[in-house]
Coordinates of C-alpha atoms and ligand atoms in Angstrom, one line a residue:
X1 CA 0.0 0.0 0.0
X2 CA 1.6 3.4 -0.9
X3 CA 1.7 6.1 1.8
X4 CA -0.7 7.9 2.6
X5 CA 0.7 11.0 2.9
X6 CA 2.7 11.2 -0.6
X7 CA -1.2 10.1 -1.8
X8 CA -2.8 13.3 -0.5
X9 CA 0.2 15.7 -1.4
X10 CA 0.1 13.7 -5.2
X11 CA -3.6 15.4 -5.1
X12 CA -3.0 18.4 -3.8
X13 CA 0.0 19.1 -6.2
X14 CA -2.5 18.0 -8.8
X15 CA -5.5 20.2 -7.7
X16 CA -3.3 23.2 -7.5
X17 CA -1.6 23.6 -11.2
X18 CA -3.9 23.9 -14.6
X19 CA -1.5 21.5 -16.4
X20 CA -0.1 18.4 -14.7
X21 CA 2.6 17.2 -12.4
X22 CA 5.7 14.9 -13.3
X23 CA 6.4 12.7 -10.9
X24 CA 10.0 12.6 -11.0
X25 CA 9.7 16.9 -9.8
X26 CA 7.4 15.5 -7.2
X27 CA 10.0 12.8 -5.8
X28 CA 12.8 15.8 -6.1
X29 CA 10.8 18.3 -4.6
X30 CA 9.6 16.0 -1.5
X31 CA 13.3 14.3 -1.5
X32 CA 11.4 10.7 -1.8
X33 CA 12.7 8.0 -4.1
X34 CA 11.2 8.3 -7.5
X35 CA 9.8 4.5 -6.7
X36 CA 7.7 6.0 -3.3
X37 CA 6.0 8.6 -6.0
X38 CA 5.2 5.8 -8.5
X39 CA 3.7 3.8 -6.1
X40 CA 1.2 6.4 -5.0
X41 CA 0.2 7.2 -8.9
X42 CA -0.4 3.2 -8.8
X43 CA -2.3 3.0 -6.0
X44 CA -4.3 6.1 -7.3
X45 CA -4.8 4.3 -10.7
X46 CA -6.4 1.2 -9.0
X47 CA -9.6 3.6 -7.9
X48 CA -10.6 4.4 -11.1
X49 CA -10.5 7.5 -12.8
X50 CA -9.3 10.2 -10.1
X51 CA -6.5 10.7 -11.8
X52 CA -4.8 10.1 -15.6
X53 CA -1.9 9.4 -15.4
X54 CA 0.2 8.7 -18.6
X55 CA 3.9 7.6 -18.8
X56 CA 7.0 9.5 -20.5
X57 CA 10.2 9.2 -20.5
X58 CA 13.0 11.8 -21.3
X59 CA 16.4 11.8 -22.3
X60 CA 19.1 13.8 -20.0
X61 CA 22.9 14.3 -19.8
X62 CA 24.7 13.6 -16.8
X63 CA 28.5 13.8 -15.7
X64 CA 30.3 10.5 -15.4
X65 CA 32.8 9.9 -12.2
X66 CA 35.5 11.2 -14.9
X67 CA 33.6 13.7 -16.1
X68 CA 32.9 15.0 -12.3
X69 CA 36.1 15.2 -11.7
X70 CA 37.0 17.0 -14.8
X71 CA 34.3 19.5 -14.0
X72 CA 36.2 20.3 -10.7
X73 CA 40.2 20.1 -11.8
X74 CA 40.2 20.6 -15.5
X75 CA 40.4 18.2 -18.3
X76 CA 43.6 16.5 -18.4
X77 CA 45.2 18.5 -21.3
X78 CA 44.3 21.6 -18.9
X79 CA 45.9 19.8 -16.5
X80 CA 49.3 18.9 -18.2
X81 CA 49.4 22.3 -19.3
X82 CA 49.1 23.5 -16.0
X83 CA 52.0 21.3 -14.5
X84 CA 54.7 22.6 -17.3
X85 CA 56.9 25.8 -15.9
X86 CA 58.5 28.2 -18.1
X87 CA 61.6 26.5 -18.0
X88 CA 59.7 23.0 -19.8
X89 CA 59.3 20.0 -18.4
X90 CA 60.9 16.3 -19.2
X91 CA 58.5 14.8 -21.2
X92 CA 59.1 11.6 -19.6
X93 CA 58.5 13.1 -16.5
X94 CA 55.3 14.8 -18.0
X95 CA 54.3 11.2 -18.6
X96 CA 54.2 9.9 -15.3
X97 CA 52.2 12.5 -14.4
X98 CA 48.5 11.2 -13.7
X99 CA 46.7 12.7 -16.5
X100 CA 50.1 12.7 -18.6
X101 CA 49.2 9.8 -21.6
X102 CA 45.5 11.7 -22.8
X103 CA 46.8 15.1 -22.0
X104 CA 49.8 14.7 -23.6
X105 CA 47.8 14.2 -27.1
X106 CA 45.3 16.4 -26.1
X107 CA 47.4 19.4 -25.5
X108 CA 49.5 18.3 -28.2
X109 CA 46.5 18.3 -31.2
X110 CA 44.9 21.8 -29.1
X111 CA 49.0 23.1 -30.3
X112 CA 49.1 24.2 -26.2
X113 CA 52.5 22.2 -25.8
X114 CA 55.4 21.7 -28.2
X115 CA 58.0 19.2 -27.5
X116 CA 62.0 19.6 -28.2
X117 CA 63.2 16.7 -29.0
X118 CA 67.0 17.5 -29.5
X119 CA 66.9 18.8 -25.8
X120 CA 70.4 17.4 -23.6
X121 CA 69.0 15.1 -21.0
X122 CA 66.0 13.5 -23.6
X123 CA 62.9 15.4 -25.0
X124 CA 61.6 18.4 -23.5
X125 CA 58.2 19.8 -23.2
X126 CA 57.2 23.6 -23.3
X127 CA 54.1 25.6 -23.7
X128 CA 53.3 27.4 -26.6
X129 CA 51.1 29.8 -25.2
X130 CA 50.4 32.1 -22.6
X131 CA 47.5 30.7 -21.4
X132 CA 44.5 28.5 -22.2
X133 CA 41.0 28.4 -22.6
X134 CA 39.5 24.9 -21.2
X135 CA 36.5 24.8 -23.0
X136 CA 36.1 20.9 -22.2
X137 CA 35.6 21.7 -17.8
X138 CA 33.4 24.6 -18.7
X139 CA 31.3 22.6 -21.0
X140 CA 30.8 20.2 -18.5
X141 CA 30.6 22.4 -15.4
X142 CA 27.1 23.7 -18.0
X143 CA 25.9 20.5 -17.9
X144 CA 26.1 19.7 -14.5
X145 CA 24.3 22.9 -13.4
X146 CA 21.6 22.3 -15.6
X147 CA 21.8 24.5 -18.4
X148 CA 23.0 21.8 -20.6
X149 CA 20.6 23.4 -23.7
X150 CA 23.9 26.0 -24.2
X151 CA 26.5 22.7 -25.4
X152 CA 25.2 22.0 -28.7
X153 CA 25.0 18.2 -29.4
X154 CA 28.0 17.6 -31.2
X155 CA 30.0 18.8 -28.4
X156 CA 28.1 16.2 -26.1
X157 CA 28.5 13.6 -28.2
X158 CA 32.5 14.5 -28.3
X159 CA 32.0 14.5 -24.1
X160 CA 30.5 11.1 -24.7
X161 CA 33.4 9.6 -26.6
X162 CA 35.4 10.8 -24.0
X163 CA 33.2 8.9 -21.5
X164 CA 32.8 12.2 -19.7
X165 CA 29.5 12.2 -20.2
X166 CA 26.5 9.7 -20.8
X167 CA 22.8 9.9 -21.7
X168 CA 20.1 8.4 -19.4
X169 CA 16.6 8.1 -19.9
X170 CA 14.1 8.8 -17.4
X171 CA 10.7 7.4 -16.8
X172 CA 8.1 9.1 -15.3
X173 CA 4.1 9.7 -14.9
X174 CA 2.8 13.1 -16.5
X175 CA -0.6 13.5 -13.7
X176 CA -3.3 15.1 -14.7
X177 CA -7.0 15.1 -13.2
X178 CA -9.4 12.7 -14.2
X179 CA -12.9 12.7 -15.1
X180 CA -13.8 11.9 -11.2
X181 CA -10.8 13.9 -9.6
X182 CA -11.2 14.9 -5.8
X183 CA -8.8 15.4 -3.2
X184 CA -10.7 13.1 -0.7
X185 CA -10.4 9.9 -1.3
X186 CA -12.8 6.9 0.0
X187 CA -11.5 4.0 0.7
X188 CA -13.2 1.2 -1.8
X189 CA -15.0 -1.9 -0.7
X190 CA -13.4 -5.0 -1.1
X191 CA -16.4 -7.4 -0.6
X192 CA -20.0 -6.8 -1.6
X193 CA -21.9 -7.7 2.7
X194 CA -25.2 -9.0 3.1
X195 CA -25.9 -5.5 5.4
X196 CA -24.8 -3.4 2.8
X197 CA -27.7 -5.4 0.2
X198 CA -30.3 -5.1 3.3
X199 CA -29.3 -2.0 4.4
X200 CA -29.6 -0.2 0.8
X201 CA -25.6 1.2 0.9
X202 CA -24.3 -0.5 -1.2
X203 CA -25.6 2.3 -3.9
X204 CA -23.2 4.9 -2.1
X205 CA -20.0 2.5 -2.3
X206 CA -17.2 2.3 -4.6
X207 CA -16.3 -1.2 -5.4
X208 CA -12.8 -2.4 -5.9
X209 CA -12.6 -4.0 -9.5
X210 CA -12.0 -8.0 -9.7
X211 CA -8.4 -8.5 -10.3
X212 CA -8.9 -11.5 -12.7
X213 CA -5.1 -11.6 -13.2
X214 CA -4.8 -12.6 -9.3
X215 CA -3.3 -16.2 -8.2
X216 CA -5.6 -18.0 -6.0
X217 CA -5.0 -19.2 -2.2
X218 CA -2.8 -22.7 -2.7
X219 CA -5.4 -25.3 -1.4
X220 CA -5.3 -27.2 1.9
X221 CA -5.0 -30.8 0.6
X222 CA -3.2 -33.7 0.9
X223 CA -0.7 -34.5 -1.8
X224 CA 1.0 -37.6 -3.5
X225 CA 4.4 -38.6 -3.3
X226 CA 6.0 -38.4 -6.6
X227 CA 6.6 -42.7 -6.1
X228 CA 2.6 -42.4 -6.4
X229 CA 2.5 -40.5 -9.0
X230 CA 4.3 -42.7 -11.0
X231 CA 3.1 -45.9 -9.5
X232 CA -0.5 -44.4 -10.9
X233 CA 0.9 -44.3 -14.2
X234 CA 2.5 -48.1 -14.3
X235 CA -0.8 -49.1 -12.9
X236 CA -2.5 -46.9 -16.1
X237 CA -0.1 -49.3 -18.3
X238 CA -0.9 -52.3 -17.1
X239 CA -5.0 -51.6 -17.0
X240 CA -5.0 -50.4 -20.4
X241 CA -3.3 -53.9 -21.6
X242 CA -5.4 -55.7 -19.6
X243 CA -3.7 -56.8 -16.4
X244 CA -5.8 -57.5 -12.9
X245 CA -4.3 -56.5 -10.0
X246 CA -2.8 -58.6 -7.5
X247 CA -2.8 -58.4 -3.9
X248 CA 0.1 -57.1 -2.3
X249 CA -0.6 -56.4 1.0
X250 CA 1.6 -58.5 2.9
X251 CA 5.1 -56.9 3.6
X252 CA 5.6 -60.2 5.7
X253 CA 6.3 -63.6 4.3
X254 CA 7.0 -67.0 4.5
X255 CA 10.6 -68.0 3.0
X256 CA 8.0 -71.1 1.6
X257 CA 5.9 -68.5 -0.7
X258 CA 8.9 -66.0 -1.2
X259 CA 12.0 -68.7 -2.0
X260 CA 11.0 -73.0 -1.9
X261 CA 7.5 -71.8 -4.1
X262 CA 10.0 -70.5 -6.5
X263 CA 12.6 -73.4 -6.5
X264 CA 14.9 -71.2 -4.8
X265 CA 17.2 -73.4 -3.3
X266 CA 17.5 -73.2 0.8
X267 CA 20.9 -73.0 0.4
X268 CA 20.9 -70.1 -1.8
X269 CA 22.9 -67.1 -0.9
X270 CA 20.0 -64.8 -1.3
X271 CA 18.2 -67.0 1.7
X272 CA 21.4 -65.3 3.7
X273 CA 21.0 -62.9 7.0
X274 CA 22.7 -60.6 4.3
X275 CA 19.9 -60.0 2.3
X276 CA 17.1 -60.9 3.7
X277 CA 15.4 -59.6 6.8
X278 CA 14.2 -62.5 8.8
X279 CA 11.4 -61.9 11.7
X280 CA 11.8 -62.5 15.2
X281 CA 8.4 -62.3 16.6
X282 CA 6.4 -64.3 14.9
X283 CA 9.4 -66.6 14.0
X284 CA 7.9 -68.8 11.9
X285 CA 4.5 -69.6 9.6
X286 CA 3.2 -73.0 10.1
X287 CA -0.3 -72.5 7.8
X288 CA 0.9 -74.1 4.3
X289 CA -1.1 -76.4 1.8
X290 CA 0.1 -79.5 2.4
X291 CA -0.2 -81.4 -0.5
X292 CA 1.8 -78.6 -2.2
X293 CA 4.4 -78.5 0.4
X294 CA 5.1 -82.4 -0.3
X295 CA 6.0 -81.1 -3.7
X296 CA 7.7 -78.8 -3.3
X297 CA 10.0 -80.6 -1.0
X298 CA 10.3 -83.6 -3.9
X299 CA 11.1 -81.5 -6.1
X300 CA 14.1 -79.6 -4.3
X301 CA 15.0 -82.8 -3.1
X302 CA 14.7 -85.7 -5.9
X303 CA 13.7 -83.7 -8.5
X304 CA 10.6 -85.0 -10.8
X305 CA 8.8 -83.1 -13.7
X306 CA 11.3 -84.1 -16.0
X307 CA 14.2 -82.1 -14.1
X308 CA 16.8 -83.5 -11.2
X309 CA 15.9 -81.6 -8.9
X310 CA 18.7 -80.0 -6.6
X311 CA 19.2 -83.1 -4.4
X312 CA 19.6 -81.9 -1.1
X313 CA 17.9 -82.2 2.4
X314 CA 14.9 -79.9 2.3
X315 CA 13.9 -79.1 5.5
X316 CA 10.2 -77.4 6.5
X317 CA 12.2 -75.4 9.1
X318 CA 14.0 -73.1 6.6
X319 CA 11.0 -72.9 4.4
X320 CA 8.7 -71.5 7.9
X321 CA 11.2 -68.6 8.5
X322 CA 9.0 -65.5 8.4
X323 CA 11.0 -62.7 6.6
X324 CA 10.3 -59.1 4.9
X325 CA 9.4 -60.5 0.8
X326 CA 12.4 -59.9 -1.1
X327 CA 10.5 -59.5 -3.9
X328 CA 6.8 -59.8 -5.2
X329 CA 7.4 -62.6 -7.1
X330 CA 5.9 -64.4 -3.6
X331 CA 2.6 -62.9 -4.8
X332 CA 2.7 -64.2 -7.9
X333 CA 3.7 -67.7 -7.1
X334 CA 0.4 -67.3 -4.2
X335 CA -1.8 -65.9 -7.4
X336 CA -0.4 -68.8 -9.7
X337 CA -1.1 -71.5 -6.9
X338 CA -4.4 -70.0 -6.5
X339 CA -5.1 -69.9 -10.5
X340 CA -3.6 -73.7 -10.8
X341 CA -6.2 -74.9 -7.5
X342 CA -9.4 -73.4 -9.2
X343 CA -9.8 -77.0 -11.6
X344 CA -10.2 -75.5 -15.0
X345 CA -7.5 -73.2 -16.5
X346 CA -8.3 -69.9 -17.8
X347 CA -5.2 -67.4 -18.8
X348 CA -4.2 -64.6 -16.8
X349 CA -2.5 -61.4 -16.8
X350 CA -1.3 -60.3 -13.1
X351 CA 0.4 -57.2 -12.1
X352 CA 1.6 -55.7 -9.0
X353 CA 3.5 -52.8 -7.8
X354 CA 4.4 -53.0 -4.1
X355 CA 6.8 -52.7 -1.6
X356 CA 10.0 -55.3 -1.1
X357 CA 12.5 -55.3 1.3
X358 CA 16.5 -56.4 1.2
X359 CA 19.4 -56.4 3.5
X360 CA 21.2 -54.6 1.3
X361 CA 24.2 -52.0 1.5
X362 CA 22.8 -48.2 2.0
X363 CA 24.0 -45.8 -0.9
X364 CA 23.0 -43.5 -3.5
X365 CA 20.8 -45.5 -5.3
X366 CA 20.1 -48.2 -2.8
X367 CA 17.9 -48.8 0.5
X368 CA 16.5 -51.6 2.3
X369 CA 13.4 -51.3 0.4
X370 CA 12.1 -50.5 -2.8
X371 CA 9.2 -50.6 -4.9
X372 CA 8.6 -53.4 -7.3
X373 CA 6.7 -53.6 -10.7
X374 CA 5.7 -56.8 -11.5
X375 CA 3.8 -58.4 -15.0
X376 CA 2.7 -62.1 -15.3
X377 CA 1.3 -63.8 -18.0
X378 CA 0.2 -67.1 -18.3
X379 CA -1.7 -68.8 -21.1
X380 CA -0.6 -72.2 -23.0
X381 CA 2.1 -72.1 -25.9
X382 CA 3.4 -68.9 -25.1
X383 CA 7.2 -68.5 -26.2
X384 CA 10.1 -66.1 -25.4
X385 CA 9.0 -64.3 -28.5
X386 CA 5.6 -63.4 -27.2
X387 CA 7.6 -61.9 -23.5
X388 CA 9.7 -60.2 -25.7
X389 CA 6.7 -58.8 -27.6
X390 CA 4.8 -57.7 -24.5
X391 CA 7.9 -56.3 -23.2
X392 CA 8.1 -54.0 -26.2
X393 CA 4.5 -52.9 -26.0
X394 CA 4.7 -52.4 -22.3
X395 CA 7.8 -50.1 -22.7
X396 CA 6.8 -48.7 -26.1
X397 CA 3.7 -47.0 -23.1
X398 CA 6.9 -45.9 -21.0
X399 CA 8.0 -44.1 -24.0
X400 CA 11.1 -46.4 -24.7
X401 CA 11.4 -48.0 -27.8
X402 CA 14.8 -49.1 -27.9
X403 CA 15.1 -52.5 -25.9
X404 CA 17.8 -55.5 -26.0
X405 CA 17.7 -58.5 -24.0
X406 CA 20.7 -60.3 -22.5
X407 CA 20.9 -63.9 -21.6
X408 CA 21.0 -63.5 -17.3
X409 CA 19.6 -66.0 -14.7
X410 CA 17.1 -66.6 -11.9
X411 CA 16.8 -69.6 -9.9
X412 CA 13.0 -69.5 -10.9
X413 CA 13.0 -68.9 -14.8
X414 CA 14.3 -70.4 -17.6
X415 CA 15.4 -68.6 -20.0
X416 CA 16.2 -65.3 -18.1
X417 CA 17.1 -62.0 -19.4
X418 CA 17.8 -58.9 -18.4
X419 CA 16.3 -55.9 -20.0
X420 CA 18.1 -53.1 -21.2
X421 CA 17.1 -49.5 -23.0
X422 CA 19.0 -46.9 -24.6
X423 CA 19.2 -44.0 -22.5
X424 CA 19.3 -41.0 -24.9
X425 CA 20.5 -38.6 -22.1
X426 CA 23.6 -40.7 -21.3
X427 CA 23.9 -42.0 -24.7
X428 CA 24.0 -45.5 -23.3
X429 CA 22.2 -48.9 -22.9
X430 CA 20.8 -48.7 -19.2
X431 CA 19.6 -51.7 -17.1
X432 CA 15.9 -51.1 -16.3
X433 CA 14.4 -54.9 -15.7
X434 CA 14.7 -58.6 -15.1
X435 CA 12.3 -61.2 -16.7
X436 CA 12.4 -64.8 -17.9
X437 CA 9.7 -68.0 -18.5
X438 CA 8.4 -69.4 -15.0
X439 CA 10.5 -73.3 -14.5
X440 CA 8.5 -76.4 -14.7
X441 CA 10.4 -77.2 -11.4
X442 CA 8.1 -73.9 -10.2
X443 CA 4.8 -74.3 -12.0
X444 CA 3.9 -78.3 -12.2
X445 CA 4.2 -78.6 -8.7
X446 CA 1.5 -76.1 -8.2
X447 CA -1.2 -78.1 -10.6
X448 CA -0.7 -75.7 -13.5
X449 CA -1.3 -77.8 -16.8
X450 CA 1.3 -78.9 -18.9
X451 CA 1.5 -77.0 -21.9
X452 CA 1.2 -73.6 -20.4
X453 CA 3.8 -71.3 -20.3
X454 CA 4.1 -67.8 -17.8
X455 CA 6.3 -64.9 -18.7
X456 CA 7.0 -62.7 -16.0
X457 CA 9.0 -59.3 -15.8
X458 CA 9.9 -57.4 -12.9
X459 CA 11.6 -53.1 -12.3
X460 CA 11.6 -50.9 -9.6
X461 CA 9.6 -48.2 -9.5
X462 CA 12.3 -45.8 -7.8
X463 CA 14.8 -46.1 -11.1
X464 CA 12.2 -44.1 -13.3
X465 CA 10.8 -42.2 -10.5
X466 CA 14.4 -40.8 -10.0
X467 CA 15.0 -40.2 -13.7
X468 CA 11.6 -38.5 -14.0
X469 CA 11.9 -36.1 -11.5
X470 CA 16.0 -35.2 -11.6
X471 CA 16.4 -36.6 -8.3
X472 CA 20.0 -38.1 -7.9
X473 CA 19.2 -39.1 -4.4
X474 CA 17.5 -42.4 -3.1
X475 CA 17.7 -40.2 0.4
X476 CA 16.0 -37.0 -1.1
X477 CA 12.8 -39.1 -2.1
X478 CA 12.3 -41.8 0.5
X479 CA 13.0 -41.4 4.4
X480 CA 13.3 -38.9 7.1
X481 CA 15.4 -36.4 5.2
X482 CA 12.6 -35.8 2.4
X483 CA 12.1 -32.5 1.8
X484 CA 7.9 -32.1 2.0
X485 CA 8.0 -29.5 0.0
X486 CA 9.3 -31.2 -2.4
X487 CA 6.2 -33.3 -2.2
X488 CA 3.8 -30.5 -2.5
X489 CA 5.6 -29.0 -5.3
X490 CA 6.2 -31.9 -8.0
X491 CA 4.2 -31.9 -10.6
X492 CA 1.7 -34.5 -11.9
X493 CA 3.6 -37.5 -14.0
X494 CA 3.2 -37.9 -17.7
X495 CA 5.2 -40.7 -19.1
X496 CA 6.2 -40.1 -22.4
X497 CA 4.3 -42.2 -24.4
Ligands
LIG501 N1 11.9 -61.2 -9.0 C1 12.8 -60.6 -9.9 C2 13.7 -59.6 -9.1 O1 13.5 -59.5 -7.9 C3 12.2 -59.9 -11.0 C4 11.6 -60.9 -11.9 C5 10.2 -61.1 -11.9 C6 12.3 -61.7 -12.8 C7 9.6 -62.0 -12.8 C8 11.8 -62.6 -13.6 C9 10.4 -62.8 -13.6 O2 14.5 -58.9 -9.6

């Protein structure tokens, strides 16, 4: 809001001429910053048409430091002029002299100074006449009283050259009254009351226009975390192919459903305290489906289904362990025991994307849990060619188009590859997923038919997130050092499709 006081002199100034005011003589004359003046013409402007106000700018000469100075000692010539006594001077004396190079020239073109060379003891300088005229300090001392109209504009522009002088432009508002001018100003109504409609004064107000141009209030409300931003996307993907849900909710797992489910051997280093977080309290799951369990345990242990097996002791112990789920792989092997118990087969496509946990070394890019994406598909006769197709499609959604396989390997598929994409900002071929074709060893046990084949893909859901929204960080987007206003501010995702 502009003061008050500069308002009601603004007026008064106004009121008392026949023309109009400029502000800049009103700043001057009431030794205010030009700015304090402008932002009483504003606040005048926004209440309509008390005053017009229209804005001009003028050109005006003023003295540069140099020029200041020159103003107050001389120019330089005049000064090197000055410094030589009758008897001369050396000129290389004259030279170190502080206004010696340019006055040297100066003096030399105005034919002030002469300089004799064939002089004993190196050249000499002299004056060549009595006295001098400094036209270049009176010039300026013009100028920078005011009466700068006298110096014609060649002679400026000279002073200019010299970086004497310069030109600035000044903007200002040329006042005038307007068509409902008064000296008195009310103070407009912001909102339009109830009492004023019942009362009848509204009609005597002055309403403060609607300033369309305004930025509302930022609303109360809850907001995503970027990971669910994206996660809504994937989830987009994977509806708009046709993929059901699965359900994820247990972060807790048996090492049964999460490793011997999946012919993960018990001796497997992944089955380690180093990677996997194993529960304390409650130790141990004891509900499994027994009939299952027996072949599960045949098949670890003497093979069958065509395959060796891995001809060890399995024992129900290691397979009761409760841990965190390593992966949500568990889920699916649940979904496809659940799909295989249901008597006739129908075809599936499963997704999930869900939380998994791992024991693993904190850095950059890691912590002990991450987000998984998961795809299954199951359905008879289906080849590597047809997971390579769907893997296409899925990322072709993702807005990568540029995919190569590599021979890799799980414990639970056969073949296995890893994904890769070409990453056009680092200009190379970036790991972004794992997927293979689920084992026999995995699925006959389970009662799915012979014949059908499931093709399974897994990636995290922090990789893209992080690629997505420039965060180099695992820290900065999952944990206690989050910044929430991070949160509130990043925008909605849009994957590049
Ligand atoms: N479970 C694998 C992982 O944790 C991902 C995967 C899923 C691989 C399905 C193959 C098939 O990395």
């Amino acid at each position: 809001m502009a003061d008050t006081g500069v308002v009601e002199i603004l007026l008064k100034r106004i009121e008392a001429v026949d023309g109009g005011v400029d502000s800049q003589d009103v700043a001057t004359a009431l030794s205010v910053d030009h700015q304090v003046v402008v932002g009483a013409v504003k606040s005048l402007q926004s209440l309509g048409d008390i005053i017009s106000a229209e804005q001009r700018s003028s050109k005006h000469w003023e003295l540069t430091g140099e020029g200041q100075e020159t103003a107050e000692k001389g120019s330089h010539e005049a000064r090197v002029f000055n410094s030589i006594p009758d008897e001369g001077l050396a000129q290389s004396e004259l030279m170190k002299l502080p206004s010696g190079k340019v006055g040297f020239s100066k003096a030399m073109s105005n034919k002030w100074i002469r300089v004799d060379k064939g002089h004993e003891g190196g050249p000499r300088v002299f004056r060549m006449v009595e006295k001098i005229d400094d036209s270049v300090q009176d010039k300026l001392v013009q100028i920078q009283k005011g009466i700068a109209d006298e110096v014609d504009e060649k002679e400026k522009n000279e002073l200019k050259k010299r970086k004497l002088l310069t030109e600035v432009t000044v903007k200002s508002y040329w006042m005038t009254k307007g068509p409902s001018f008064s000296t008195t100003i009310t103070k407009q109504e912001a909102e339009l009351t109830p009492e004023m409609i019942t009362s009848g004064s509204w009609k005597q107000k002055s309403f403060k226009p609607y300033n369309f141009e305004a930025l509302g209030v930022a609303l109360d409300c809850g907001h995503l975390h970027p990971l669910m931003k994206v996660r809504t996307q994937f989830r987009q993907i994977f509806l708009e192919m046709g993929f059901t849900e699965m359900p994820t909710n247990n972060f807790i797992e048996s090492s049964f459903w999460n490793f011997d489910s999946l012919f993960q051997p018990q001796q497997h280093p992944a089955r380690d305290q180093h990677d996997t977080f194993f529960l304390s309290d409650p130790a141990i799951s004891r509900d499994f489906p027994l009939e299952y369990l027996e072949k599960v345990k045949k098949v670890h242990s003497e093979g069958g289904f065509g395959s060796q097996g891995y001809k060890y002791d399995w024992k129900i112990e290691e397979a009761q362990k409760n841990i965190l789920r390593t992966h949500t792989t568990a889920v699916s092997a649940r979904m496809l025991y659940k799909l295989a118990q249901q008597g006739k087969f129908t075809p599936v496509k499963y997704f999930s994307i869900d939380r998994v946990f791992r024991n693993e070394t904190l850095d950059a890019t890691h912590l002990a849990e991450f987000h998984q994406i998961e795809g299954v598909v199951a359905d008879y006769g289906l080849t590597l060619g047809d997971l390579m197709g769907i893997l296409h499609q899925f990322f072709t959604k993702l807005g990568i188009t540029k995919l190569r396989f590599k021979p890799a390997f799980n414990p639970y598929t056969e073949p296995s590859m890893e994904i890769f994409s070409y990453h056009e900002g680092l200009k190379k071929w970036v790991e972004v997923g794992n997927s293979g074709v689920f084992r026999p060893e995995m699925l006959l046990p389970m009662g799915i038919p012979e014949g059908v084949s499931v093709i399974a893909w897994g990636l995290s859901l922090e990789r893209p997130t992080m690629i997505k929204y420039g965060i180099n960080n695992i820290r900065e987007l999952v944990g206690h050092k989050v910044n929430l206003q991070m949160v509130y501010d990043s925008p909605i995702c849009r994957l590049d499709s």
